[in-house]
Short mmCIF file of C-alpha atoms in Angstrom, two decimals:
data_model
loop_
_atom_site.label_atom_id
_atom_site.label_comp_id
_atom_site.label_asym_id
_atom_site.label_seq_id
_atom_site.Cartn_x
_atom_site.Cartn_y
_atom_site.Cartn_z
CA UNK A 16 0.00 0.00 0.00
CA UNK A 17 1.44 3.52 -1.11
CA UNK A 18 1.61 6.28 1.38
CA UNK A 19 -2.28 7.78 1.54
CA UNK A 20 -3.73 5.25 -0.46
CA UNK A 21 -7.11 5.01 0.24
CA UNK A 22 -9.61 2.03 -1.31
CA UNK A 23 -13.58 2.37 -1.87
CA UNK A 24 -15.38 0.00 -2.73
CA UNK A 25 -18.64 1.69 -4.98
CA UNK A 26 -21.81 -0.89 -4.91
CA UNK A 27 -23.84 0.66 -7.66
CA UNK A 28 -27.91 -0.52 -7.61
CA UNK A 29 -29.37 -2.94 -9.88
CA UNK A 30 -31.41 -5.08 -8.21
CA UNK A 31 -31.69 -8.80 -8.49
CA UNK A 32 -28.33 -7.87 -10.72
CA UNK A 33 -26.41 -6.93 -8.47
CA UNK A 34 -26.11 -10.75 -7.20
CA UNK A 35 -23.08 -10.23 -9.09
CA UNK A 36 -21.63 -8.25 -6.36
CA UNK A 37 -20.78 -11.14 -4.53
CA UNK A 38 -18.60 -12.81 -7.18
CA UNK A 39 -16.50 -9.34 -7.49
CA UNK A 40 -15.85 -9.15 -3.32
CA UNK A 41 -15.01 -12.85 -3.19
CA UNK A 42 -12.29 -12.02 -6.66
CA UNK A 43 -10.96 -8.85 -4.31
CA UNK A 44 -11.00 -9.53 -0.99
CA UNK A 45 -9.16 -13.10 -1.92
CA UNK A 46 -6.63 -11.37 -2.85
CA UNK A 47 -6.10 -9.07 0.24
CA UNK A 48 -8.00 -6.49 -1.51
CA UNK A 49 -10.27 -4.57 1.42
CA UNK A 50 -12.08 -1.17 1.70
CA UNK A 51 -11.22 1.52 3.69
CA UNK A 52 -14.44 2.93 2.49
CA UNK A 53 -17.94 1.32 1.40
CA UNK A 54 -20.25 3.50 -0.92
CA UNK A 55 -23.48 1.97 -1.98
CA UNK A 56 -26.92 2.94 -3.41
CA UNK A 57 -30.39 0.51 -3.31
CA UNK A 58 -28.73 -3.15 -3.62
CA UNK A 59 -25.32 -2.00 -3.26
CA UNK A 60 -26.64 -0.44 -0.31
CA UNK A 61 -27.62 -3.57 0.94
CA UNK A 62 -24.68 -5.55 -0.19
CA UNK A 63 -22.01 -2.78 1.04
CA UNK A 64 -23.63 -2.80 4.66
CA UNK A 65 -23.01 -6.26 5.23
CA UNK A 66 -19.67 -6.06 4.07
CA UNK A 67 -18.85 -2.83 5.89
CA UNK A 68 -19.86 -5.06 9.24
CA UNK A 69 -17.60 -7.91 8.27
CA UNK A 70 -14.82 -6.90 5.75
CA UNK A 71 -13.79 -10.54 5.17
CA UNK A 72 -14.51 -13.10 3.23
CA UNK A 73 -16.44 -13.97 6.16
CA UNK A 74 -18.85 -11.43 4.77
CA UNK A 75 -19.73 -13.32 1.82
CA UNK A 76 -21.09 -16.42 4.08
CA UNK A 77 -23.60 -13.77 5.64
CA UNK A 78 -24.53 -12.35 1.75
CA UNK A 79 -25.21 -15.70 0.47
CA UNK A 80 -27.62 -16.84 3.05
CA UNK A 81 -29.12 -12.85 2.75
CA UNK A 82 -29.38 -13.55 -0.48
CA UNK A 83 -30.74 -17.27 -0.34
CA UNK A 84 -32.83 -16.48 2.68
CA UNK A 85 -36.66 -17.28 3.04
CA UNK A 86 -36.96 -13.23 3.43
CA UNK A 87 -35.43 -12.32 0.42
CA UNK A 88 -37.38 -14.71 -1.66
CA UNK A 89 -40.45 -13.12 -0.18
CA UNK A 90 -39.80 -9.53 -1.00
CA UNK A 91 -40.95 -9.89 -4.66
CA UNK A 92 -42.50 -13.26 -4.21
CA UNK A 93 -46.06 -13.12 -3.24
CA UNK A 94 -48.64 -13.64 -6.09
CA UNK A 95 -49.93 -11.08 -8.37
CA UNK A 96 -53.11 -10.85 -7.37
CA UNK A 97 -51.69 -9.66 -3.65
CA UNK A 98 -49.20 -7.36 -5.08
CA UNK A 99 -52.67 -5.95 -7.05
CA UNK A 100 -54.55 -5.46 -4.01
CA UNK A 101 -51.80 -3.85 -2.07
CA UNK A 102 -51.75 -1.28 -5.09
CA UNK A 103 -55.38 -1.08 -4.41
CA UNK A 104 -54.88 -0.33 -0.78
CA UNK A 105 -51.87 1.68 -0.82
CA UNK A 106 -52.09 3.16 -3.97
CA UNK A 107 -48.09 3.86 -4.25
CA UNK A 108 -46.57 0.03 -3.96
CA UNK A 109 -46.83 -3.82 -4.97
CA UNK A 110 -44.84 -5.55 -2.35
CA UNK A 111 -44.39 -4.82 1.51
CA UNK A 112 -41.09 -4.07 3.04
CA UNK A 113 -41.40 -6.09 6.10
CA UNK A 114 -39.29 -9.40 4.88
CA UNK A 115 -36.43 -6.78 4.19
CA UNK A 116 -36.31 -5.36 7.06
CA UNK A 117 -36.75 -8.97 8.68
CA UNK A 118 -33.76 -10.05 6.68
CA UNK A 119 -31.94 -6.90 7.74
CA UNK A 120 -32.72 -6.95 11.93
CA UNK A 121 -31.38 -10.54 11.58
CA UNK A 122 -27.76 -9.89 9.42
CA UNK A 123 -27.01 -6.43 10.28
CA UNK A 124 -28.65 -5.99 14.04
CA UNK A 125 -32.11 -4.09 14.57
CA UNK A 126 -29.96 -1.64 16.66
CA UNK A 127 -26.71 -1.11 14.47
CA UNK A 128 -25.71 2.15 13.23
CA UNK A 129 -23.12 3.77 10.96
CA UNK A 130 -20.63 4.44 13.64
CA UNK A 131 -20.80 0.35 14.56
CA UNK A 132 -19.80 -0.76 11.66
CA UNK A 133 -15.90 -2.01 11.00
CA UNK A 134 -15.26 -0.36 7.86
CA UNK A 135 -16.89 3.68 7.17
CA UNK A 136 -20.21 3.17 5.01
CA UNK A 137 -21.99 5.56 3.29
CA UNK A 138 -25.56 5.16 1.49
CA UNK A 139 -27.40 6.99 -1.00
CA UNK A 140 -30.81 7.61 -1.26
CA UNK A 141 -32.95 9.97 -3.40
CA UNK A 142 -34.62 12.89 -1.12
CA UNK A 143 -38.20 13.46 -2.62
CA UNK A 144 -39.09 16.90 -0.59
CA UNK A 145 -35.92 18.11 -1.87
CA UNK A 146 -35.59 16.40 -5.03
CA UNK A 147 -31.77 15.75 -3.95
CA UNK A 148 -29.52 13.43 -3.75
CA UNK A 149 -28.95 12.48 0.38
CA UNK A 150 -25.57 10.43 1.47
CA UNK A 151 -26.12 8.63 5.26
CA UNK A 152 -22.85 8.52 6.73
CA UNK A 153 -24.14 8.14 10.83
CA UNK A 154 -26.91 7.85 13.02
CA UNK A 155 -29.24 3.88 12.60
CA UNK A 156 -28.18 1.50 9.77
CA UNK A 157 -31.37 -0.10 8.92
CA UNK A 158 -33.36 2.89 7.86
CA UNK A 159 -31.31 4.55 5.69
CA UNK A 160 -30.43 1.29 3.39
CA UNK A 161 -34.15 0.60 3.47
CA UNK A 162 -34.18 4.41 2.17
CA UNK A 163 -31.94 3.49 -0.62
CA UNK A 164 -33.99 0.06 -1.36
CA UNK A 165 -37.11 1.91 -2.01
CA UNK A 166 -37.89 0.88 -5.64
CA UNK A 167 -40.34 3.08 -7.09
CA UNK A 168 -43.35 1.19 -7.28
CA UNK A 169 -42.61 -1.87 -6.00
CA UNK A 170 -41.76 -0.40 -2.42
CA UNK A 171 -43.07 2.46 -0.30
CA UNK A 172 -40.82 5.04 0.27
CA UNK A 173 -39.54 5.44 3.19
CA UNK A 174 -39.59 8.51 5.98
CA UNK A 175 -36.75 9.57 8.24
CA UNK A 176 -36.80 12.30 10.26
CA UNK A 177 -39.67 13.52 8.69
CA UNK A 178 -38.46 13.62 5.01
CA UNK A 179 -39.34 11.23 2.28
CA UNK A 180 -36.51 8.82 0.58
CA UNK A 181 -37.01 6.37 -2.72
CA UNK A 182 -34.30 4.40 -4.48
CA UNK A 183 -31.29 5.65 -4.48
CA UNK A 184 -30.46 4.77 -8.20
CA UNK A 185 -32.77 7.53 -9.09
CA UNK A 186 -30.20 10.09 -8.34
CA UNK A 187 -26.76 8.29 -8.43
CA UNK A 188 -26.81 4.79 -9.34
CA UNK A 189 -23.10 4.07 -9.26
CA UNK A 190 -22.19 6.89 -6.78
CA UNK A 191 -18.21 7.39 -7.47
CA UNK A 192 -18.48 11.03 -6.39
CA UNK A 193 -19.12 10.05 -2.54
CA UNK A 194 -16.37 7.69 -2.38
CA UNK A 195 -14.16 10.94 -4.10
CA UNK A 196 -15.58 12.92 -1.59
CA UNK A 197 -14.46 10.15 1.46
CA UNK A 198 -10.66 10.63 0.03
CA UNK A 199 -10.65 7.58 -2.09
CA UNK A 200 -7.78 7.28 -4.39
CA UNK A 201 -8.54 3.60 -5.62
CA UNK A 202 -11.84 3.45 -6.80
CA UNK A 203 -13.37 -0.74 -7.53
CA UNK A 204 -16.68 -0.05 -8.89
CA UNK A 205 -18.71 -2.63 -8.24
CA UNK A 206 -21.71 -2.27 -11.09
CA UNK A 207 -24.44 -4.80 -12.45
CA UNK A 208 -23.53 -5.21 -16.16
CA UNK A 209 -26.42 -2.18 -17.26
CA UNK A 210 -23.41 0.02 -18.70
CA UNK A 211 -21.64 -2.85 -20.06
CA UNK A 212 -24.88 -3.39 -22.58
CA UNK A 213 -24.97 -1.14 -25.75
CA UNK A 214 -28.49 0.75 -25.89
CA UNK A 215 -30.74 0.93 -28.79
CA UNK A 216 -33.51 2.44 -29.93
CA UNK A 217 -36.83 0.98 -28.65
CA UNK A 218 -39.48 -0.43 -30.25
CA UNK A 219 -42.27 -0.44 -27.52
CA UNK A 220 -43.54 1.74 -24.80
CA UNK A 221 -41.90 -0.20 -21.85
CA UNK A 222 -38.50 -0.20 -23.50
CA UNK A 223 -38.83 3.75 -24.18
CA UNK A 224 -39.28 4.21 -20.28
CA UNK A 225 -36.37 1.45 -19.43
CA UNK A 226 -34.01 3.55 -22.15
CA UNK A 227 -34.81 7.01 -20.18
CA UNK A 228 -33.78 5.28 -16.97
CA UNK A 229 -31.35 4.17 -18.35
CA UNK A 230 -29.77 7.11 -20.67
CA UNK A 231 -29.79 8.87 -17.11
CA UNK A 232 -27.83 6.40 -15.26
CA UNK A 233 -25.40 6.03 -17.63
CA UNK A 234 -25.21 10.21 -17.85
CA UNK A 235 -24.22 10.47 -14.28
CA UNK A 236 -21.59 7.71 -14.29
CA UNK A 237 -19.89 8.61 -17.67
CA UNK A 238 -20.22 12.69 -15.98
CA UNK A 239 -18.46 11.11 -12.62
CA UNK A 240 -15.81 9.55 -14.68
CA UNK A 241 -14.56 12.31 -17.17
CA UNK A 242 -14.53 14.81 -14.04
CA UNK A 243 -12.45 11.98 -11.54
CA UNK A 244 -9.84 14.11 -10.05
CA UNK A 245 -6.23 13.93 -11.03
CA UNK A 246 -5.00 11.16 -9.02
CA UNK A 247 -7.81 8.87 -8.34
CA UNK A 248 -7.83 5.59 -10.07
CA UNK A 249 -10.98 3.69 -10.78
CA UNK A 250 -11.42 -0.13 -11.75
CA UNK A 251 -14.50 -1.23 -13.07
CA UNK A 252 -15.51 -4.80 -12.22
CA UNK A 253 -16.82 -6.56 -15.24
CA UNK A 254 -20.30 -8.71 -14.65
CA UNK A 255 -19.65 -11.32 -17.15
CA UNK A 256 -22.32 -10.82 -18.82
CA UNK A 257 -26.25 -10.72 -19.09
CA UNK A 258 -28.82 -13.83 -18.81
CA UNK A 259 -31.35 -14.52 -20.93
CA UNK A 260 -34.63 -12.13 -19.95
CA UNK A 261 -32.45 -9.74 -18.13
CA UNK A 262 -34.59 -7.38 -20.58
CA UNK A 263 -37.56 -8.48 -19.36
CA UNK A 264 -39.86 -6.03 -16.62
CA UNK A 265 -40.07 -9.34 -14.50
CA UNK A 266 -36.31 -10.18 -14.45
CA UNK A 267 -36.47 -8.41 -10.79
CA UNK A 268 -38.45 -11.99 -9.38
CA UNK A 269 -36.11 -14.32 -11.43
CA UNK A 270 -33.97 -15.81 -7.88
CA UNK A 271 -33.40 -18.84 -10.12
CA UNK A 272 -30.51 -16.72 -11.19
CA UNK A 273 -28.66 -15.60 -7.96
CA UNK A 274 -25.84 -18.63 -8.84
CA UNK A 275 -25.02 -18.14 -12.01
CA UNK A 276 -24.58 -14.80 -11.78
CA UNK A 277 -22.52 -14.82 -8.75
CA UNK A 278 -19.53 -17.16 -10.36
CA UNK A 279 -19.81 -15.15 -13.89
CA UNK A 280 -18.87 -12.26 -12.17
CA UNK A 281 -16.31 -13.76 -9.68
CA UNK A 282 -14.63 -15.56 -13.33
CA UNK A 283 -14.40 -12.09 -15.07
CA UNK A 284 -13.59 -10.19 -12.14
CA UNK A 285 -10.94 -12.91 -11.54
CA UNK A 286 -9.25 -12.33 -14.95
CA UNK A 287 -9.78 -8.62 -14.76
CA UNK A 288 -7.99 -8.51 -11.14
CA UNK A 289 -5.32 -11.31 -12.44
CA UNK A 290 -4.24 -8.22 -14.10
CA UNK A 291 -4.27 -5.38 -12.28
CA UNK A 292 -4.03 -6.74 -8.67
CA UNK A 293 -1.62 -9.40 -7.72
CA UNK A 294 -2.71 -11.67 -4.81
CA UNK A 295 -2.24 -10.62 -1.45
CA UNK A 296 -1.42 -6.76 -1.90
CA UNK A 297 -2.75 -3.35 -3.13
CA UNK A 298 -3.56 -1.82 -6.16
#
């Protein structure tokens, strides 16, 4: 390690996707690879917290049964014709938040907050009062990566000190600039495969409104990355690849998949790291 190098690790959201996060922390941290800094936003949220608690390879024990777990399955798992009457009811949301946060009390601790944790975490959610972009640095754990889990839709947002959070991939979905901020100087972003996949032009209505998510995501990564201070270094983790019907708008229930994407990422990341990292130092 050089004099005032400083690692972040940057968990960008993505969903079921970012199963693939696992397979990139098992590639670094084998090879003595660990954070000084965790940045995360809706599943790297997630994914970061647990890691910030146990920056081992320890951690990816407690990720794989998060991920297996009979709460996780349940998030997006009951049947359509529930997630329509909870629509009905609530009028903002299909599914209820209450396996997460089951799944969270029981990994992280009901009690934990920011200041616990072994390794500095910070978590980005998407303000709606102030139409801003909010990073959660201190104070309780649970809320603020439920904050930055909110998927639009398909959870209620969620209220903290009176103001009103949803996903944080609305605002930042691969949030380099808070891990700048923290003093990084080795950046590993840790991203789903969405800005390895060339965009087209659609051809229906519900890949017109995936495109304009999309266009926007990219925008604020490839923005982050041409204006990285002199200095700073950033890896991007490679995915290794997409699965069939990762196009599809039901791709976020598809658990089937957790697996396979876990060991395509930890291969590429493998090869990628085989080249940039040797085992058992620092960048």
């Amino acid at each position: 390690m050089s004099a005032g190098e400083r690692i972040a690790f940057v968990l960008g959201g993505g969903g079921l996707r970012g199963a693939v996060q696992i397979g990139m922390l098992r590639a670094l941290l084998e090879r003595g690879v660990v954070p000084d800094v965790i940045v995360g936003t809706s599943i790297g949220a997630i994914n970061g917290a647990i890691v910030a608690k146990t920056p081992s390879l320890d951690a990816l024990d407690d990720l794989f049964e998060a991920w297996m777990s009979p709460e996780a399955a349940s998030v997006y798992g009951d049947s359509f014709a529930t997630q329509f009457v909870r629509l009905v009811r609530t009028r903002t949301h299909l599914n209820s938040p209450a396996p997460l946060r089951r799944m969270f009390e029981r990994v992280l601790g009901a009690d934990t907050r920011f200041e616990d944790l072994a390794v500095p975490l910070r978590v980005v959610a998407a303000s709606i009062e102030r139409a801003a972009e909010r990073v959660f640095d201190s104070g309780p754990l649970i809320p603020a990566v439920l904050a930055s889990s909110s998927v639009p839709g398909l959870l209620p947002p969620t209220t903290i000190d009176g103001e009103t959070f949803i996903d944080g991939g609305i605002v930042n979905s691969i949030p380099i600039g808070p891990a700048v901020d923290a003093g990084a100087t080795t950046i590993f972003v840790l991203q789903v495969g969405r800005i390895e996949t060339p965009l087209v032009a659609p051809r229906t209505a519900v890949q017109t409104a995936q495109m304009a998510f999309e266009v926007a995501r990219r925008h604020r990564f490839a923005h982050d990355v041409a204006t990285l201070p002199d200095g700073v270094r950033l890896h991007v983790l490679p995915s290794g690849g997409t699965l069939k019907g990762d196009s599809s708008v039901l791709s976020y229930r598809r658990m089937e998949t957790v697996r396979t994407r876990i060991d395509l990422a930890y291969a590429a990341s493998t090869v990628y790291l085989d080249e940039q990292v040797p085992k058992g130092g620092r960048p």
